XYZ file of C-alpha atoms in Angstrom:
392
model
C 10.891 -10.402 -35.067
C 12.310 -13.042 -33.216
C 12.104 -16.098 -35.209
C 10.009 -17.770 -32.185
C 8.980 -21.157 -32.498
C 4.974 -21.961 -31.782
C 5.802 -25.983 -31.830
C 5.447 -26.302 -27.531
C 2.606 -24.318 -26.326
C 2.548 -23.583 -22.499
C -1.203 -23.489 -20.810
C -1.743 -22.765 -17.108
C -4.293 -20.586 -15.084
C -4.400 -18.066 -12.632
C -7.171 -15.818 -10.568
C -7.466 -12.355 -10.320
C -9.697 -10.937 -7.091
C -11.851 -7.734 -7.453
C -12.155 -5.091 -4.863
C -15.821 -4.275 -5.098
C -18.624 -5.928 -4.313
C -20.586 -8.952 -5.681
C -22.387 -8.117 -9.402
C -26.345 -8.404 -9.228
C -25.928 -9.530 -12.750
C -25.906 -13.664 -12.668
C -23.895 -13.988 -15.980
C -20.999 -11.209 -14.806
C -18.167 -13.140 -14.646
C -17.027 -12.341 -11.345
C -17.735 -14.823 -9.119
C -16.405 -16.266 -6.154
C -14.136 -19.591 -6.864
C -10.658 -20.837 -5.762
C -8.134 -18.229 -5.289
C -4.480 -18.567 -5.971
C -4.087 -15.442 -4.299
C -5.681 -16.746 -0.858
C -8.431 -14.213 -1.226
C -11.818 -16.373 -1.090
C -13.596 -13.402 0.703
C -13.307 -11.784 -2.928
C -14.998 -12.056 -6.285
C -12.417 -12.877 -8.796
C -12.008 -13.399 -13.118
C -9.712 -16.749 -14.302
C -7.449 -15.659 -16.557
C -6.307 -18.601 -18.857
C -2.940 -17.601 -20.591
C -1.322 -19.513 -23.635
C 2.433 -18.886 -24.296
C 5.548 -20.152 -25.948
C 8.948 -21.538 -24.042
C 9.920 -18.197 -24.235
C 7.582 -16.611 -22.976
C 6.022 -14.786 -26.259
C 1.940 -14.876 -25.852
C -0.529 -16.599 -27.851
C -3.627 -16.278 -26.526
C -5.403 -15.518 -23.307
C -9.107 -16.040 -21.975
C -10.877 -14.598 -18.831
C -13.588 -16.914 -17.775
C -16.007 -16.790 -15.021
C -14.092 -17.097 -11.310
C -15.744 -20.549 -10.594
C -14.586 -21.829 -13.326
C -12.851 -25.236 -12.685
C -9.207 -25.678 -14.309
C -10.796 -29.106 -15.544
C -13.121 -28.010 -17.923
C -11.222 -24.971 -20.191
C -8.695 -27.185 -21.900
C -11.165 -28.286 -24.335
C -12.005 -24.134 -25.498
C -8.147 -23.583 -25.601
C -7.756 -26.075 -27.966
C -10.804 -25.266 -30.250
C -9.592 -21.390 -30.163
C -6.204 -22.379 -31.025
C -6.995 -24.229 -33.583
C -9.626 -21.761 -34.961
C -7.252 -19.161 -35.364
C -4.137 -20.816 -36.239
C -5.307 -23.838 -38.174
C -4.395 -27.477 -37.306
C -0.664 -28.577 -36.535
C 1.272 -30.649 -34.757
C 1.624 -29.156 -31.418
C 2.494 -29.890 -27.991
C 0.498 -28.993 -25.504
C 2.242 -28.551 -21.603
C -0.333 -28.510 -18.614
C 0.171 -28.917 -15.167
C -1.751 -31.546 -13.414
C -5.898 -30.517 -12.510
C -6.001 -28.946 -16.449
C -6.679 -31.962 -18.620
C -9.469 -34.665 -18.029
C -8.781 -38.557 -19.251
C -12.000 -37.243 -21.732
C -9.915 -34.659 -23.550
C -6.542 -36.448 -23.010
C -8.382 -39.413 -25.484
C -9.651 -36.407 -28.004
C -6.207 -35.415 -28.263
C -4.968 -38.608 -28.945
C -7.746 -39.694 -31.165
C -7.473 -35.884 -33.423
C -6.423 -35.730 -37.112
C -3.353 -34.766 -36.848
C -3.434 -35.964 -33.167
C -2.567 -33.503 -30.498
C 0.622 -33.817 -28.581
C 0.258 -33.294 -25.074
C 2.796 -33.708 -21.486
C 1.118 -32.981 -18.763
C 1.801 -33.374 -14.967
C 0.074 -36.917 -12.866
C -1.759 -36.287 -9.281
C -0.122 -38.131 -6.749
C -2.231 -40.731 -6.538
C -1.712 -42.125 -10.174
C 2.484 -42.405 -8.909
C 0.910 -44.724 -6.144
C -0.851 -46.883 -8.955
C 2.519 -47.294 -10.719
C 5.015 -47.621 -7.670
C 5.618 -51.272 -7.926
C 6.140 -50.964 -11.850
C 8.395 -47.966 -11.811
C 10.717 -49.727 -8.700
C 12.222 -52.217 -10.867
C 13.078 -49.835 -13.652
C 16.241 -48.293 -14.148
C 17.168 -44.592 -14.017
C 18.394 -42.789 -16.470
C 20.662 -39.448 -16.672
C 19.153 -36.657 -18.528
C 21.421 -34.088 -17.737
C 23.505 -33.859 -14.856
C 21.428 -33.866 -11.032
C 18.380 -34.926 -13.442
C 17.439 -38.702 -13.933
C 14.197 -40.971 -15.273
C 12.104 -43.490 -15.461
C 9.965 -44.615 -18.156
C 7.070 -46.796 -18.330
C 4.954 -47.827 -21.833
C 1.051 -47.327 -20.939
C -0.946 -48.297 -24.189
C -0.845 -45.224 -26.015
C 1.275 -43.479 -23.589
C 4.375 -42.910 -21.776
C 4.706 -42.479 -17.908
C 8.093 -40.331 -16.815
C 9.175 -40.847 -13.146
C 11.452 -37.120 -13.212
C 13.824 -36.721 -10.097
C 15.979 -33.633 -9.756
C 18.929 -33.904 -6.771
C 18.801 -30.124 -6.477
C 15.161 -30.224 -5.958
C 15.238 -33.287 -3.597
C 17.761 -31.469 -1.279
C 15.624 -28.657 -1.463
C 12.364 -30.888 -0.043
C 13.936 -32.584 2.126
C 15.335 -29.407 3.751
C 12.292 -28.387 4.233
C 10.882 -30.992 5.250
C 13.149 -31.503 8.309
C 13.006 -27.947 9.496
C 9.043 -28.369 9.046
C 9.205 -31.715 11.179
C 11.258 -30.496 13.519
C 9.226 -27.262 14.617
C 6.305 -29.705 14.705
C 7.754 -31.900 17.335
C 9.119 -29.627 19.683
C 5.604 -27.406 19.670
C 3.721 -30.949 19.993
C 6.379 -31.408 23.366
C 5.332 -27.998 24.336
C 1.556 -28.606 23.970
C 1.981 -32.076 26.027
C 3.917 -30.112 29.082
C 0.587 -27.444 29.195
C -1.932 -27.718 31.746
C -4.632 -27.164 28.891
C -8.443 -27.953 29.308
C -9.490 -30.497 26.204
C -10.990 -27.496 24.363
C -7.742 -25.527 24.433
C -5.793 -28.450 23.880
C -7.578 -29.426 20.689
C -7.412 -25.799 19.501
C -3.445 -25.783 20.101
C -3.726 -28.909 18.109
C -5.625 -27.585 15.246
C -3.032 -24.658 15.032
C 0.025 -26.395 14.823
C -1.443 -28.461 12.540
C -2.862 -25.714 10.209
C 0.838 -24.229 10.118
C 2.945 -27.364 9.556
C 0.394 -29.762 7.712
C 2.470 -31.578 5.554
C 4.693 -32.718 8.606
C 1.711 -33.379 10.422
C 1.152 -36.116 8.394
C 4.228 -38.298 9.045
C 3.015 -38.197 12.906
C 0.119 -40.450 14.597
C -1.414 -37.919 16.890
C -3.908 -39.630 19.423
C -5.972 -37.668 21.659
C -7.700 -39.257 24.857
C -11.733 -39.072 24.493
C -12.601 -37.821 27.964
C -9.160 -36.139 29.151
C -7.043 -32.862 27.974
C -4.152 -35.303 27.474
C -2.798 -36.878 23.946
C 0.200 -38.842 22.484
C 1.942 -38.723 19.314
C 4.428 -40.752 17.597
C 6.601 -40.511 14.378
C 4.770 -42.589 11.661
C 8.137 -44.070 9.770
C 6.189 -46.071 7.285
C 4.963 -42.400 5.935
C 7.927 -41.064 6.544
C 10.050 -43.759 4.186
C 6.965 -43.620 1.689
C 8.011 -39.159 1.852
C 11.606 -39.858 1.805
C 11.499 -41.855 -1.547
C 8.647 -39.226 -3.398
C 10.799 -36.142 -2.365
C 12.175 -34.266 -5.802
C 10.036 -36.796 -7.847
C 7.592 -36.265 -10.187
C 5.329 -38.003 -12.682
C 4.332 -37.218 -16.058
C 2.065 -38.361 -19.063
C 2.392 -38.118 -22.601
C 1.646 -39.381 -26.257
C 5.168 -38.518 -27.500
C 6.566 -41.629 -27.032
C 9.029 -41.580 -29.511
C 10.193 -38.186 -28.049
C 13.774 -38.270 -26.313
C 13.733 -38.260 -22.206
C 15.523 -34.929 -21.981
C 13.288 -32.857 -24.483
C 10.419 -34.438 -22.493
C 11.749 -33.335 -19.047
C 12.615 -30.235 -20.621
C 9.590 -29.294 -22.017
C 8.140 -29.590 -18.621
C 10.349 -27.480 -17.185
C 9.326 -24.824 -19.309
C 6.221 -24.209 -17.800
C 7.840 -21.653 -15.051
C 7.586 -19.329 -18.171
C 3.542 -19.199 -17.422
C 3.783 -18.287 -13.753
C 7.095 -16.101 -14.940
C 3.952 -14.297 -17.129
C 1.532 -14.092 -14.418
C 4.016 -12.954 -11.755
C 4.697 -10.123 -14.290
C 1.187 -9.512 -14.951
C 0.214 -9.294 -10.962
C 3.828 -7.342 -9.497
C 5.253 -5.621 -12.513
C 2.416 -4.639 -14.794
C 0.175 -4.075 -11.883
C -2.880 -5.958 -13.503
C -4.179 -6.067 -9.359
C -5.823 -3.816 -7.739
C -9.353 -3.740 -9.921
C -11.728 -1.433 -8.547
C -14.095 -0.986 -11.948
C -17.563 -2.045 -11.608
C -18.537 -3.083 -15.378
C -17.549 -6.360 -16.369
C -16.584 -5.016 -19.925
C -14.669 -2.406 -17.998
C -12.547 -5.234 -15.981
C -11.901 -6.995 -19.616
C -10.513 -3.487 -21.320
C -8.335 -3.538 -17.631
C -6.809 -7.267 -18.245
C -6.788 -6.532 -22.163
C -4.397 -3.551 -21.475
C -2.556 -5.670 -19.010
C -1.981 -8.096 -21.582
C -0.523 -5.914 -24.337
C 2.082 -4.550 -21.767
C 2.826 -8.380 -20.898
C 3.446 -8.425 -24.913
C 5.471 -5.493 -24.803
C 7.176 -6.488 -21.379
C 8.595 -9.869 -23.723
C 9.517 -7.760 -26.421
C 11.640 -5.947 -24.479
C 13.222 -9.226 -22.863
C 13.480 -10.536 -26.495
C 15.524 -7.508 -27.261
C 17.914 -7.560 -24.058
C 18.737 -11.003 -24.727
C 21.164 -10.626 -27.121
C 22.734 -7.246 -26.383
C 22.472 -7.410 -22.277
C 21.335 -10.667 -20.805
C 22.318 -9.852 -17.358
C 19.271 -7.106 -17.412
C 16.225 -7.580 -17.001
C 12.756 -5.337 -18.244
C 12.068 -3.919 -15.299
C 15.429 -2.637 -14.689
C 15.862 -1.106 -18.306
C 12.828 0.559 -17.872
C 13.906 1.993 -13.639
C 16.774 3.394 -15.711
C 14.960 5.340 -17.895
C 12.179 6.769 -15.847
C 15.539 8.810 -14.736
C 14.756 10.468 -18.089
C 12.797 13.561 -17.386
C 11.043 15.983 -20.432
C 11.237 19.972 -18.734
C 10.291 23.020 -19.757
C 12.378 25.800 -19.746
C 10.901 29.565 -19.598
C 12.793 32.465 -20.930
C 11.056 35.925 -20.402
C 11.549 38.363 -23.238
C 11.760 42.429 -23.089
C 8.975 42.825 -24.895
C 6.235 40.850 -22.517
C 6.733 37.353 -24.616
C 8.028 33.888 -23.097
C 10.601 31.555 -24.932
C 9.940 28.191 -23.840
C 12.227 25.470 -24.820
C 11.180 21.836 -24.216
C 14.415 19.428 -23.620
C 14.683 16.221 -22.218
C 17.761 15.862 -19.477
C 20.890 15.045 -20.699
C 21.323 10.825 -20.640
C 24.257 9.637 -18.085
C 26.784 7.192 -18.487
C 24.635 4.418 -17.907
C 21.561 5.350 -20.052
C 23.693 6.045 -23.075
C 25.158 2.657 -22.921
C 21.436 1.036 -23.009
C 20.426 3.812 -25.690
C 23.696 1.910 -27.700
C 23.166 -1.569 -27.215
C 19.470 -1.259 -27.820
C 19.956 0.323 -31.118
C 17.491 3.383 -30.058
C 17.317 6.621 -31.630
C 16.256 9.650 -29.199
C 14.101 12.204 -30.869
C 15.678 15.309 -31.248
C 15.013 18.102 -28.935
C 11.561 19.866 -29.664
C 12.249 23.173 -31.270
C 11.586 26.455 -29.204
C 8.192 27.913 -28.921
C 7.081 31.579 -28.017
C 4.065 32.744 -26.520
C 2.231 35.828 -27.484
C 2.441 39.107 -25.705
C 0.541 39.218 -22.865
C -2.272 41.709 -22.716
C -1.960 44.582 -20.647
C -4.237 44.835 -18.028
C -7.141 48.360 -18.422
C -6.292 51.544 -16.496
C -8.853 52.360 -14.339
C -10.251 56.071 -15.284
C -12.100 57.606 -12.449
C -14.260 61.331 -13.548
C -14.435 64.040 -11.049
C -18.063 65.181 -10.944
């Protein structure tokens, strides 16, 4: 319908929670695991979804809720493959999807399998000295890179200015908060149990600040001391907005690269739909094939949800699905009763008349309305028995 392209394939994950209790059953696939939605009280489904840069769906999988990211790419692929047959395609993963195992059967297939796929932070530490003396290139404007040759791969160092104002923003007002509640804590008369709780909750709300300070507390006395860390701190200052990423396409161009990557916010786009719009959450059914039929039907109003998009594109990009479709729950079917002399009723069935608004998105979406449903009449209705009463 669209003429989409299936070239760039987009795989992420996500969890759904359940709100019943744990299954007897050991191979029910709710289970408890890591939740995205910070519910680990909860027995939850992973859902894995495969999509296209925009946004049309491929495939999706539920798998058991302990299932680790790490070990589903391998499945995607086969089931990709199995129903679509082999081509070259790219594959886009975050990082904690793909294993250095199944990155080497990618890259060892016939045809091999393209792949990008985010770095932990750890590998950027392994290949700080080799990226520094590199130069930066412009991709588009506010977007540069770096790239480094690996054997059969490419390393790209991505930094975005927008996205390093955006850190370091936060960062600061983070940093800041932390400091003047550590001052706070330091002016308390505290015993050392409540100081070290204090502690513990400052650090559990600012914990990515708390690393750029040295916090030392004394071993027999409620006092401590803290100081900024500006070795960390520089080390922050020159990772903020960057990002490293891996792939095979080494003859690709930096920009499609980077821009491939970028495409991945269509996956959590397609999960925030299926969670807020689409309502996939809350799940209250008790039989596992009962909780697949619920995510199956989900997922066809996700496909129908794109379609939609799709159409608006063209016609009225500044709308989105959800507000097409607010705009036309306005349109109401009623009923209208006539009575008739001789004991009948005329009903006539008529949708309310469309206003200014909803006739210019009937237009531009090419849609026909049904005519009006033609009249229908009941039957007489039956006149209730006189009582006879008999004098005796």
């Amino acid at each position: 319908m669209f003429g989409a392209s299936f070239e760039v394939l987009l795989y992420d994950l996500t969890s759904t929670y359940f709100e019943s209790a744990p299954p007897d059953d050991e191979d029910d696939k709710r289970r408890y695991g890591y939740s995205r939605d910070k519910r680990s009280d909860c027995v939850q489904v992973v859902i894995a979804l495969i999509v296209t840069p925009e946004g049309f769906p491929l495939a999706y999988e539920v798998l058991p809720g302990n299932t680790a990211d790490c070990k589903t790419l391998r499945g995607a692929l086969r089931k990709i493959e199995a129903q679509y047959g082999k081509a070259q395609r790219i594959w886009v993963m975050d990082r904690g999807i793909p294993t250095e195992e199944v990155l080497a059967e990618m890259r060892q297939a016939d045809p091999p399998v393209s792949y990008l796929v985010g770095t932990p932070k750890g590998r950027l530490s392994k290949l700080e000295k080799a990226l520094l003396g590199l130069p930066w290139q412009a991709v588009r404007q506010g977007v540069d890179v770096k790239l480094l040759p690996q054997e059969q791969e490419l390393y790209v160092l991505a930094q975005s200015h927008a996205r390093i104002h955006k850190e370091r923003a936060m960062r600061r007002r983070k940093l800041k908060w932390l400091w003047a509640r550590l001052k706070q804590i330091a002016a308390m008369e505290l015993t050392r149990e409540e100081l070290l709780m204090k502690l513990g909750a400052a650090r559990a709300k600012a914990r990515a600040a708390w690393r750029l300070i040295d916090v030392e507390v004394a071993p027999d006395d409620a006092t401590f001391s803290f100081a900024l860390n500006r070795d960390k701190l520089r080390q922050t200052r020159r990772r903020e907005g960057r990002y490293l990423l891996r792939t095979n396409l080494c003859a690709r161009e930096p920009a499609h690269l980077w821009q491939f990557y970028i495409q991945l916010v269509e996956v959590e786009a397609a999960f925030k739909n299926l969670k807020d719009d689409l309502q996939l959450r809350p799940i209250y059914h008790q039989l596992e094939h009962r909780v697949e039929a619920h995510i199956f039907v989900a997922f066809l109003a996700y496909c129908l949800h794109v379609t939609l998009r799709a159409q608006l594109k063209p016609l009225a990009p500044g709308l989105t699905p959800r507000a097409v479709l607010d705009k036309f729950a306005a349109i109401q079917m009623l009923d209208v009763h006539f009575p008739t002399t001789d004991g009948r009723t005329l009903i006539l069935s008529r949708y309310t008349e469309l206003n200014a608004e909803q006739k210019l998105l009937v237009n531009q979406l090419k849609l026909d309305l049904p005519s009006q449903p033609p009249p229908r009449i009941t039957a007489p209705a039956a006149k209730p028995a006189r009582a006879v009463t008999q004098q005796v």
